[in-house]
Amino acid sequence: MVCLGNICRSPMADGLLRQKVKIVGLDVFVDSAGTSNYHVGQQPDERMMETAKRFSCPIDALRARQFDVSDFDSFDLIYAMDSSNFNNMLKLARSKEDEAKVKLILNEIYPGENKAVPDPYFGGEQGFVDVYNMLDKATDVIIDKLKKA
Ligand code: 4NP
């Protein structure tokens, strides 16, 4: 799960998918990263942690890291939160195989629409709840696909 800072959207996506993988008993490794190095080593944004806790999916244990080209070797699927994250990862891709791993997460619920999970960082509380709800729906679809894989 990849966003810009790895302190708001991708930690929530990571937390939700991690929780669902555990609930259904799948052997899938989930992690997250940011395309920037702005917040490396930091806990998620306080507002995202609060929202996550409110919906019983705590993400306090996560520490931000920067996406690295080696992630193309470590992961089969790489979900970008918006087209900027998507394009930044494609710039790092070394092959068509790397490129094919990168998806826009909301295309899981709105196929082909290339919608973004809006960056909640500079907005109000509702933005964090909206992010939670979008990612809850998207990770449900991802889990269904992983169960069938
Ligand atoms: P995220 O949100 O990409 O969802 O983690 C942001 C966090 C920090 C900044 C931007 C977006 N920032 O500019 O520092």
Coordinates of N, CA, C and O and ligand atoms in Angstrom, one line a residue:
M1 N 0.8 -1.2 0.0 CA 0.0 0.0 0.0 C 0.9 1.2 0.0 O 1.7 1.4 0.9
V2 N 0.7 2.1 -1.0 CA 1.7 3.2 -1.1 C 0.9 4.6 -1.3 O 0.0 4.7 -2.1
C3 N 1.4 5.6 -0.5 CA 0.9 6.9 -0.7 C 2.1 7.9 -0.7 O 3.2 7.4 -1.0
L4 N 1.9 9.1 -0.4 CA 3.0 10.1 -0.5 C 3.8 10.0 0.8 O 5.0 9.8 0.8
G5 N 3.2 10.2 1.9 CA 3.9 10.3 3.2 C 4.0 9.0 4.0 O 4.8 9.0 4.9
N6 N 3.2 8.1 3.7 CA 3.1 6.8 4.5 C 2.7 7.1 6.0 O 3.1 6.5 6.9
I7 N 1.9 8.2 6.2 CA 1.4 8.5 7.5 C -0.1 8.6 7.6 O -0.7 8.6 8.7
C8 N -0.8 8.6 6.4 CA -2.3 8.7 6.5 C -2.9 7.6 5.7 O -3.4 6.6 6.3
R9 N -2.9 7.7 4.4 CA -3.7 6.7 3.6 C -3.2 5.3 3.5 O -3.9 4.4 3.8
S10 N -1.9 5.2 3.2 CA -1.3 3.8 3.1 C -1.3 3.1 4.4 O -1.5 1.9 4.4
P11 N -1.0 3.8 5.6 CA -1.1 3.0 6.8 C -2.5 2.5 7.1 O -2.7 1.4 7.6
M12 N -3.5 3.3 6.7 CA -4.9 2.8 6.9 C -5.2 1.6 6.0 O -5.8 0.6 6.4
A13 N -4.8 1.7 4.8 CA -5.0 0.6 3.8 C -4.2 -0.6 4.3 O -4.8 -1.8 4.3
D14 N -3.0 -0.4 4.8 CA -2.2 -1.5 5.3 C -2.9 -2.2 6.5 O -3.1 -3.4 6.6
G15 N -3.3 -1.3 7.4 CA -4.0 -1.8 8.7 C -5.2 -2.6 8.3 O -5.4 -3.7 8.9
L16 N -6.0 -2.1 7.4 CA -7.3 -2.8 7.1 C -7.0 -4.2 6.4 O -7.6 -5.2 6.7
L17 N -6.1 -4.1 5.4 CA -5.9 -5.4 4.7 C -5.2 -6.4 5.6 O -5.5 -7.6 5.6
R18 N -4.3 -6.0 6.4 CA -3.6 -6.8 7.4 C -4.6 -7.5 8.3 O -4.6 -8.7 8.6
Q19 N -5.6 -6.7 8.8 CA -6.6 -7.2 9.7 C -7.5 -8.3 9.0 O -7.8 -9.3 9.6
K20 N -7.9 -7.9 7.8 CA -8.8 -8.9 7.1 C -8.1 -10.2 6.6 O -8.7 -11.2 6.7
V21 N -6.8 -10.0 6.3 CA -6.0 -11.2 5.9 C -6.0 -12.2 7.1 O -6.1 -13.4 7.0
K22 N -5.8 -11.6 8.3 CA -5.7 -12.4 9.5 C -7.1 -13.0 9.8 O -7.1 -14.2 10.1
I23 N -8.1 -12.3 9.7 CA -9.5 -12.8 10.0 C -9.8 -14.0 9.1 O -10.3 -15.0 9.6
V24 N -9.5 -13.9 7.8 CA -9.9 -15.0 6.9 C -8.8 -16.0 6.8 O -9.0 -17.1 6.2
G25 N -7.6 -15.8 7.5 CA -6.6 -16.8 7.6 C -5.8 -17.0 6.3 O -5.4 -18.1 6.0
L26 N -5.5 -15.9 5.6 CA -4.7 -16.0 4.4 C -3.2 -15.8 4.7 O -2.9 -15.1 5.7
D27 N -2.4 -16.5 4.0 CA -0.9 -16.3 4.2 C -0.4 -15.2 3.2 O 0.1 -15.6 2.1
V28 N -0.7 -14.0 3.5 CA -0.3 -12.9 2.7 C 0.4 -11.9 3.5 O -0.1 -11.5 4.6
F29 N 1.5 -11.4 3.0 CA 2.3 -10.4 3.7 C 1.9 -9.0 3.2 O 1.8 -8.7 2.0
V30 N 1.5 -8.1 4.1 CA 1.0 -6.8 3.8 C 2.0 -5.8 4.4 O 2.4 -5.9 5.6
D31 N 2.3 -4.7 3.6 CA 3.1 -3.7 4.2 C 2.8 -2.4 3.4 O 2.0 -2.4 2.5
S32 N 3.4 -1.3 3.9 CA 3.1 0.0 3.2 C 4.3 0.9 3.2 O 5.3 0.6 3.9
A33 N 4.3 1.9 2.3 CA 5.4 2.8 2.2 C 4.9 4.1 1.6 O 3.8 4.2 1.1
G34 N 5.8 5.1 1.6 CA 5.5 6.4 1.0 C 6.4 6.6 -0.2 O 7.6 6.2 -0.1
T35 N 6.0 7.3 -1.2 CA 6.9 7.7 -2.3 C 7.9 8.7 -1.8 O 9.0 8.8 -2.4
S36 N 7.6 9.5 -0.9 CA 8.5 10.6 -0.3 C 9.2 10.0 0.9 O 8.8 9.0 1.5
N37 N 10.2 10.8 1.3 CA 10.9 10.5 2.6 C 10.6 11.5 3.7 O 11.2 11.5 4.7
Y38 N 9.5 12.2 3.5 CA 9.2 13.3 4.4 C 9.0 12.8 5.9 O 9.3 13.6 6.8
H39 N 8.4 11.7 6.0 CA 8.0 11.3 7.4 C 8.6 9.9 7.8 O 8.1 9.3 8.7
V40 N 9.7 9.6 7.2 CA 10.4 8.3 7.5 C 10.6 8.1 9.0 O 11.1 9.0 9.6
G41 N 10.2 6.9 9.5 CA 10.4 6.6 10.9 C 9.3 7.1 11.8 O 9.3 6.7 13.0
Q42 N 8.4 7.9 11.3 CA 7.3 8.4 12.1 C 6.1 7.5 12.2 O 5.8 6.7 11.3
Q43 N 5.4 7.6 13.3 CA 4.1 7.0 13.5 C 3.1 7.6 12.5 O 3.3 8.7 12.1
P44 N 2.0 6.9 12.3 CA 0.9 7.5 11.4 C 0.5 8.8 12.0 O 0.6 9.1 13.3
D45 N -0.1 9.7 11.2 CA -0.7 10.9 11.6 C -1.7 10.6 12.8 O -2.5 9.7 12.7
E46 N -1.7 11.5 13.8 CA -2.5 11.3 15.0 C -4.0 11.2 14.6 O -4.7 10.4 15.2
R47 N -4.5 12.0 13.6 CA -5.9 11.9 13.2 C -6.2 10.6 12.5 O -7.3 10.1 12.7
M48 N -5.3 10.1 11.8 CA -5.6 8.8 11.1 C -5.6 7.7 12.2 O -6.4 6.8 12.1
M49 N -4.7 7.8 13.2 CA -4.6 6.8 14.2 C -5.9 6.8 15.0 O -6.4 5.7 15.4
E50 N -6.4 8.0 15.3 CA -7.7 8.1 16.1 C -8.9 7.5 15.3 O -9.7 6.8 15.9
T51 N -8.9 7.8 14.0 CA -10.0 7.2 13.2 C -9.9 5.7 13.1 O -10.9 5.0 13.3
A52 N -8.7 5.2 12.9 CA -8.5 3.8 12.9 C -8.9 3.1 14.2 O -9.6 2.1 14.1
K53 N -8.6 3.7 15.3 CA -9.0 3.2 16.6 C -10.5 3.2 16.7 O -11.1 2.2 17.2
R54 N -11.1 4.3 16.3 CA -12.6 4.4 16.4 C -13.2 3.2 15.6 O -14.3 2.7 16.0
F55 N -12.6 2.8 14.5 CA -13.2 1.7 13.7 C -12.6 0.4 14.0 O -12.6 -0.6 13.2
S56 N -11.9 0.3 15.2 CA -11.4 -1.0 15.7 C -10.3 -1.6 14.8 O -10.3 -2.8 14.6
C57 N -9.5 -0.7 14.2 CA -8.4 -1.2 13.4 C -7.1 -0.4 13.7 O -6.7 0.4 12.8
P58 N -6.6 -0.6 14.9 CA -5.5 0.3 15.3 C -4.2 0.2 14.4 O -3.9 -0.9 13.9
I59 N -3.6 1.3 14.1 CA -2.4 1.3 13.2 C -1.2 2.0 13.9 O -0.3 2.3 13.2
D60 N -1.3 2.0 15.2 CA -0.2 2.7 16.0 C 1.2 2.1 15.8 O 2.2 2.8 16.0
A61 N 1.3 0.8 15.5 CA 2.6 0.2 15.4 C 3.3 0.5 14.2 O 4.5 0.3 14.1
L62 N 2.7 1.1 13.2 CA 3.3 1.3 11.9 C 4.4 2.4 12.0 O 4.1 3.4 12.7
R63 N 5.5 2.3 11.3 CA 6.4 3.4 11.2 C 6.7 3.6 9.7 O 6.9 2.7 8.9
A64 N 6.7 4.9 9.3 CA 6.8 5.3 7.9 C 8.1 4.9 7.3 O 9.1 5.0 7.9
R65 N 8.0 4.4 6.1 CA 9.3 4.1 5.3 C 9.1 4.6 3.9 O 7.9 4.8 3.5
Q66 N 10.2 4.7 3.2 CA 10.1 5.2 1.8 C 10.0 4.0 0.8 O 10.8 3.0 1.1
F67 N 9.2 4.1 -0.2 CA 9.1 3.0 -1.2 C 10.5 2.9 -1.8 O 11.2 3.9 -2.1
D68 N 10.9 1.6 -2.0 CA 12.2 1.4 -2.6 C 12.1 0.5 -3.8 O 11.1 -0.4 -3.9
V69 N 13.0 0.6 -4.8 CA 12.9 -0.2 -6.0 C 12.9 -1.7 -5.6 O 12.2 -2.5 -6.4
S70 N 13.5 -2.1 -4.5 CA 13.5 -3.5 -4.1 C 12.1 -4.0 -3.8 O 11.9 -5.2 -3.7
D71 N 11.2 -3.1 -3.5 CA 9.8 -3.5 -3.2 C 9.2 -4.2 -4.4 O 8.2 -5.0 -4.2
F72 N 9.7 -3.9 -5.6 CA 9.2 -4.6 -6.8 C 9.5 -6.1 -6.7 O 8.8 -7.0 -7.3
D73 N 10.6 -6.5 -6.0 CA 11.0 -7.9 -5.9 C 10.2 -8.5 -4.7 O 10.0 -9.7 -4.7
S74 N 9.9 -7.7 -3.7 CA 9.3 -8.3 -2.5 C 7.8 -8.5 -2.6 O 7.2 -9.2 -1.8
F75 N 7.1 -7.8 -3.5 CA 5.6 -7.8 -3.5 C 5.1 -8.1 -4.9 O 5.7 -7.8 -5.9
D76 N 4.0 -8.8 -4.9 CA 3.3 -9.2 -6.1 C 2.3 -8.2 -6.6 O 2.1 -8.0 -7.8
L77 N 1.8 -7.4 -5.6 CA 0.8 -6.4 -5.9 C 1.1 -5.1 -5.2 O 1.5 -5.2 -4.0
I78 N 1.1 -4.0 -5.8 CA 1.5 -2.7 -5.2 C 0.3 -1.7 -5.5 O 0.1 -1.4 -6.7
Y79 N -0.3 -1.3 -4.4 CA -1.5 -0.4 -4.6 C -1.1 1.0 -4.3 O -0.8 1.3 -3.2
A80 N -1.3 1.9 -5.3 CA -1.1 3.3 -5.1 C -2.5 3.9 -4.7 O -3.5 3.5 -5.2
M81 N -2.4 5.0 -3.9 CA -3.6 5.7 -3.4 C -4.0 6.7 -4.4 O -5.2 7.0 -4.5
D82 N -3.1 7.3 -5.2 CA -3.5 8.3 -6.2 C -2.6 8.2 -7.4 O -1.6 7.4 -7.4
S83 N -2.9 8.9 -8.5 CA -2.1 8.8 -9.7 C -0.7 9.4 -9.6 O 0.2 8.9 -10.3
S84 N -0.5 10.3 -8.6 CA 0.9 10.8 -8.4 C 1.7 9.7 -7.8 O 2.9 9.4 -8.3
N85 N 1.2 9.0 -6.8 CA 2.0 7.8 -6.3 C 2.2 6.8 -7.4 O 3.3 6.2 -7.5
F86 N 1.2 6.6 -8.1 CA 1.2 5.6 -9.2 C 2.3 5.9 -10.2 O 3.2 5.1 -10.5
N87 N 2.3 7.2 -10.7 CA 3.3 7.6 -11.7 C 4.7 7.6 -11.1 O 5.7 7.2 -11.8
N88 N 4.9 8.0 -9.8 CA 6.2 8.0 -9.2 C 6.8 6.6 -9.1 O 8.0 6.4 -9.3
M89 N 5.9 5.6 -8.9 CA 6.4 4.2 -8.8 C 6.7 3.7 -10.2 O 7.7 3.0 -10.4
L90 N 5.9 4.1 -11.2 CA 6.2 3.6 -12.6 C 7.6 4.2 -13.0 O 8.3 3.5 -13.8
K91 N 8.0 5.3 -12.5 CA 9.3 5.9 -12.9 C 10.4 5.0 -12.4 O 11.5 5.0 -12.9
L92 N 10.2 4.3 -11.3 CA 11.2 3.5 -10.7 C 11.2 2.1 -11.2 O 12.1 1.3 -11.0
A93 N 10.1 1.7 -11.9 CA 10.0 0.3 -12.5 C 11.1 0.0 -13.4 O 11.5 0.9 -14.2
R94 N 11.6 -1.2 -13.3 CA 12.8 -1.6 -14.2 C 12.4 -2.4 -15.4 O 13.2 -2.7 -16.2
S95 N 11.1 -2.8 -15.3 CA 10.6 -3.8 -16.4 C 9.1 -3.7 -16.5 O 8.4 -3.1 -15.7
K96 N 8.6 -4.3 -17.5 CA 7.1 -4.4 -17.7 C 6.5 -5.2 -16.5 O 5.4 -4.9 -16.1
E97 N 7.3 -6.2 -16.0 CA 6.8 -7.0 -14.9 C 6.6 -6.1 -13.6 O 5.6 -6.2 -12.9
D98 N 7.6 -5.2 -13.4 CA 7.5 -4.3 -12.3 C 6.2 -3.4 -12.5 O 5.4 -3.2 -11.6
E99 N 6.1 -2.8 -13.7 CA 5.0 -1.9 -14.0 C 3.6 -2.6 -13.8 O 2.7 -2.0 -13.2
A100 N 3.6 -3.8 -14.1 CA 2.3 -4.6 -14.1 C 1.8 -4.8 -12.6 O 0.6 -5.1 -12.4
K101 N 2.7 -4.7 -11.7 CA 2.4 -4.9 -10.3 C 1.6 -3.7 -9.7 O 1.0 -3.8 -8.7
V102 N 1.8 -2.5 -10.3 CA 1.3 -1.3 -9.7 C -0.1 -1.0 -10.1 O -0.4 -1.0 -11.3
K103 N -1.0 -0.9 -9.2 CA -2.5 -0.7 -9.4 C -2.9 0.6 -8.6 O -2.4 0.9 -7.6
L104 N -4.0 1.2 -9.1 CA -4.7 2.2 -8.3 C -5.7 1.5 -7.5 O -6.6 0.9 -8.0
I105 N -5.7 1.7 -6.2 CA -6.5 0.9 -5.3 C -8.0 1.1 -5.5 O -8.8 0.2 -5.4
L106 N -8.4 2.4 -5.8 CA -9.9 2.5 -6.0 C -10.4 1.9 -7.3 O -11.6 1.8 -7.4
N107 N -9.5 1.5 -8.2 CA -10.0 0.8 -9.4 C -10.6 -0.6 -9.0 O -11.3 -1.2 -9.7
E108 N -10.3 -1.0 -7.7 CA -10.9 -2.3 -7.2 C -12.4 -2.1 -7.0 O -13.1 -3.1 -7.2
I109 N -12.8 -0.9 -6.6 CA -14.3 -0.7 -6.5 C -14.9 0.1 -7.6 O -16.1 0.0 -7.9
Y110 N -14.1 0.9 -8.3 CA -14.6 1.6 -9.5 C -13.7 1.3 -10.7 O -12.8 2.1 -11.1
P111 N -13.8 0.1 -11.3 CA -12.9 -0.4 -12.3 C -12.7 0.6 -13.4 O -13.7 1.2 -14.0
G112 N -11.5 0.9 -13.7 CA -11.2 1.8 -14.9 C -11.4 3.3 -14.7 O -11.1 4.1 -15.6
E113 N -11.9 3.7 -13.5 CA -12.2 5.1 -13.3 C -11.0 5.9 -12.8 O -11.0 7.2 -12.8
N114 N -9.9 5.2 -12.4 CA -8.7 5.9 -12.0 C -9.0 7.0 -10.9 O -8.4 8.1 -11.0
K115 N -9.8 6.7 -10.0 CA -10.1 7.7 -8.9 C -9.0 7.7 -7.9 O -8.4 6.6 -7.7
A116 N -8.9 8.8 -7.2 CA -7.9 8.9 -6.1 C -8.5 8.8 -4.7 O -9.6 9.2 -4.5
V117 N -7.7 8.2 -3.8 CA -8.1 8.3 -2.4 C -7.6 9.7 -2.0 O -6.3 10.0 -2.0
P118 N -8.5 10.7 -1.7 CA -8.0 12.1 -1.5 C -7.1 12.2 -0.3 O -7.3 11.5 0.7
D119 N -6.0 13.0 -0.5 CA -5.1 13.2 0.6 C -5.7 14.0 1.7 O -6.2 15.1 1.5
P120 N -5.9 13.4 2.9 CA -6.6 14.1 4.0 C -5.7 15.0 4.8 O -6.2 15.7 5.7
Y121 N -4.4 15.0 4.5 CA -3.4 15.7 5.4 C -3.8 17.1 5.8 O -3.6 17.5 6.9
F122 N -4.2 17.9 4.7 CA -4.4 19.3 5.0 C -5.9 19.7 5.2 O -6.2 20.8 5.3
G123 N -6.7 18.6 5.4 CA -8.1 18.9 5.6 C -8.6 18.6 7.0 O -7.8 18.5 7.9
G124 N -9.9 18.5 7.1 CA -10.5 18.3 8.4 C -10.8 16.8 8.7 O -10.4 15.9 8.0
E125 N -11.4 16.6 9.9 CA -11.6 15.2 10.4 C -12.4 14.3 9.5 O -12.1 13.1 9.3
Q126 N -13.4 14.9 8.8 CA -14.2 14.1 7.9 C -13.4 13.4 6.8 O -13.7 12.3 6.4
G127 N -12.3 14.1 6.4 CA -11.5 13.5 5.4 C -10.9 12.2 5.8 O -10.7 11.3 4.9
F128 N -10.6 12.0 7.0 CA -10.0 10.8 7.5 C -11.0 9.7 7.6 O -10.7 8.5 7.3
V129 N -12.3 10.0 8.0 CA -13.3 9.1 8.0 C -13.7 8.6 6.5 O -13.9 7.4 6.3
D130 N -13.6 9.6 5.6 CA -13.9 9.2 4.2 C -12.8 8.3 3.7 O -13.1 7.3 3.0
V131 N -11.6 8.5 4.0 CA -10.5 7.7 3.6 C -10.7 6.3 4.2 O -10.6 5.3 3.5
Y132 N -11.0 6.2 5.5 CA -11.3 4.9 6.1 C -12.4 4.1 5.3 O -12.2 3.0 5.0
N133 N -13.5 4.8 5.0 CA -14.6 4.1 4.4 C -14.3 3.6 2.9 O -14.6 2.5 2.6
M134 N -13.5 4.5 2.2 CA -13.1 4.0 0.8 C -12.2 2.8 0.9 O -12.3 1.9 0.1
L135 N -11.2 2.9 1.9 CA -10.3 1.8 1.9 C -10.9 0.5 2.5 O -10.4 -0.6 2.2
D136 N -11.9 0.7 3.4 CA -12.6 -0.5 3.9 C -13.3 -1.2 2.7 O -13.1 -2.4 2.6
K137 N -13.9 -0.5 1.8 CA -14.6 -1.1 0.7 C -13.5 -1.7 -0.3 O -13.7 -2.9 -0.7
A138 N -12.5 -1.0 -0.6 CA -11.5 -1.5 -1.5 C -10.8 -2.7 -1.0 O -10.6 -3.7 -1.7
T139 N -10.5 -2.7 0.3 CA -9.8 -3.9 0.9 C -10.7 -5.1 0.9 O -10.3 -6.3 0.9
D140 N -12.0 -4.9 1.1 CA -13.0 -6.0 1.0 C -12.9 -6.7 -0.4 O -12.9 -7.9 -0.5
V141 N -12.8 -5.9 -1.4 CA -12.7 -6.5 -2.8 C -11.4 -7.2 -3.0 O -11.3 -8.3 -3.5
I142 N -10.3 -6.6 -2.5 CA -9.0 -7.2 -2.6 C -9.0 -8.6 -1.9 O -8.4 -9.6 -2.4
I143 N -9.6 -8.6 -0.7 CA -9.6 -9.9 0.1 C -10.4 -10.9 -0.7 O -9.9 -12.1 -0.8
D144 N -11.5 -10.6 -1.3 CA -12.3 -11.5 -2.1 C -11.4 -12.1 -3.2 O -11.5 -13.3 -3.5
K145 N -10.7 -11.2 -3.9 CA -9.8 -11.7 -5.0 C -8.7 -12.6 -4.4 O -8.4 -13.6 -5.1
L146 N -8.1 -12.2 -3.3 CA -7.0 -13.0 -2.7 C -7.5 -14.4 -2.3 O -6.8 -15.4 -2.4
K147 N -8.8 -14.4 -1.8 CA -9.3 -15.7 -1.4 C -9.5 -16.7 -2.6 O -9.3 -17.9 -2.5
K148 N -9.7 -16.1 -3.8 CA -9.9 -16.9 -5.0 C -8.6 -17.2 -5.7 O -8.6 -18.1 -6.6
A149 N -7.6 -16.5 -5.3 CA -6.3 -16.7 -6.0 C -5.6 -18.0 -5.7 O -5.8 -18.6 -4.6
Ligands
4NP1 P1 -0.4 10.5 3.0 O1 -0.6 12.0 3.5 O2 0.3 10.6 1.7 O3 -1.7 9.9 2.9 O4 0.5 9.9 4.1 C1 0.3 13.0 3.5 C2 1.2 13.1 4.5 C3 2.1 14.1 4.5 C4 2.2 15.0 3.5 C5 1.4 14.9 2.4 C6 0.4 13.9 2.4 N1 3.2 16.1 3.5 O5 3.2 16.9 2.6 O6 4.0 16.1 4.4

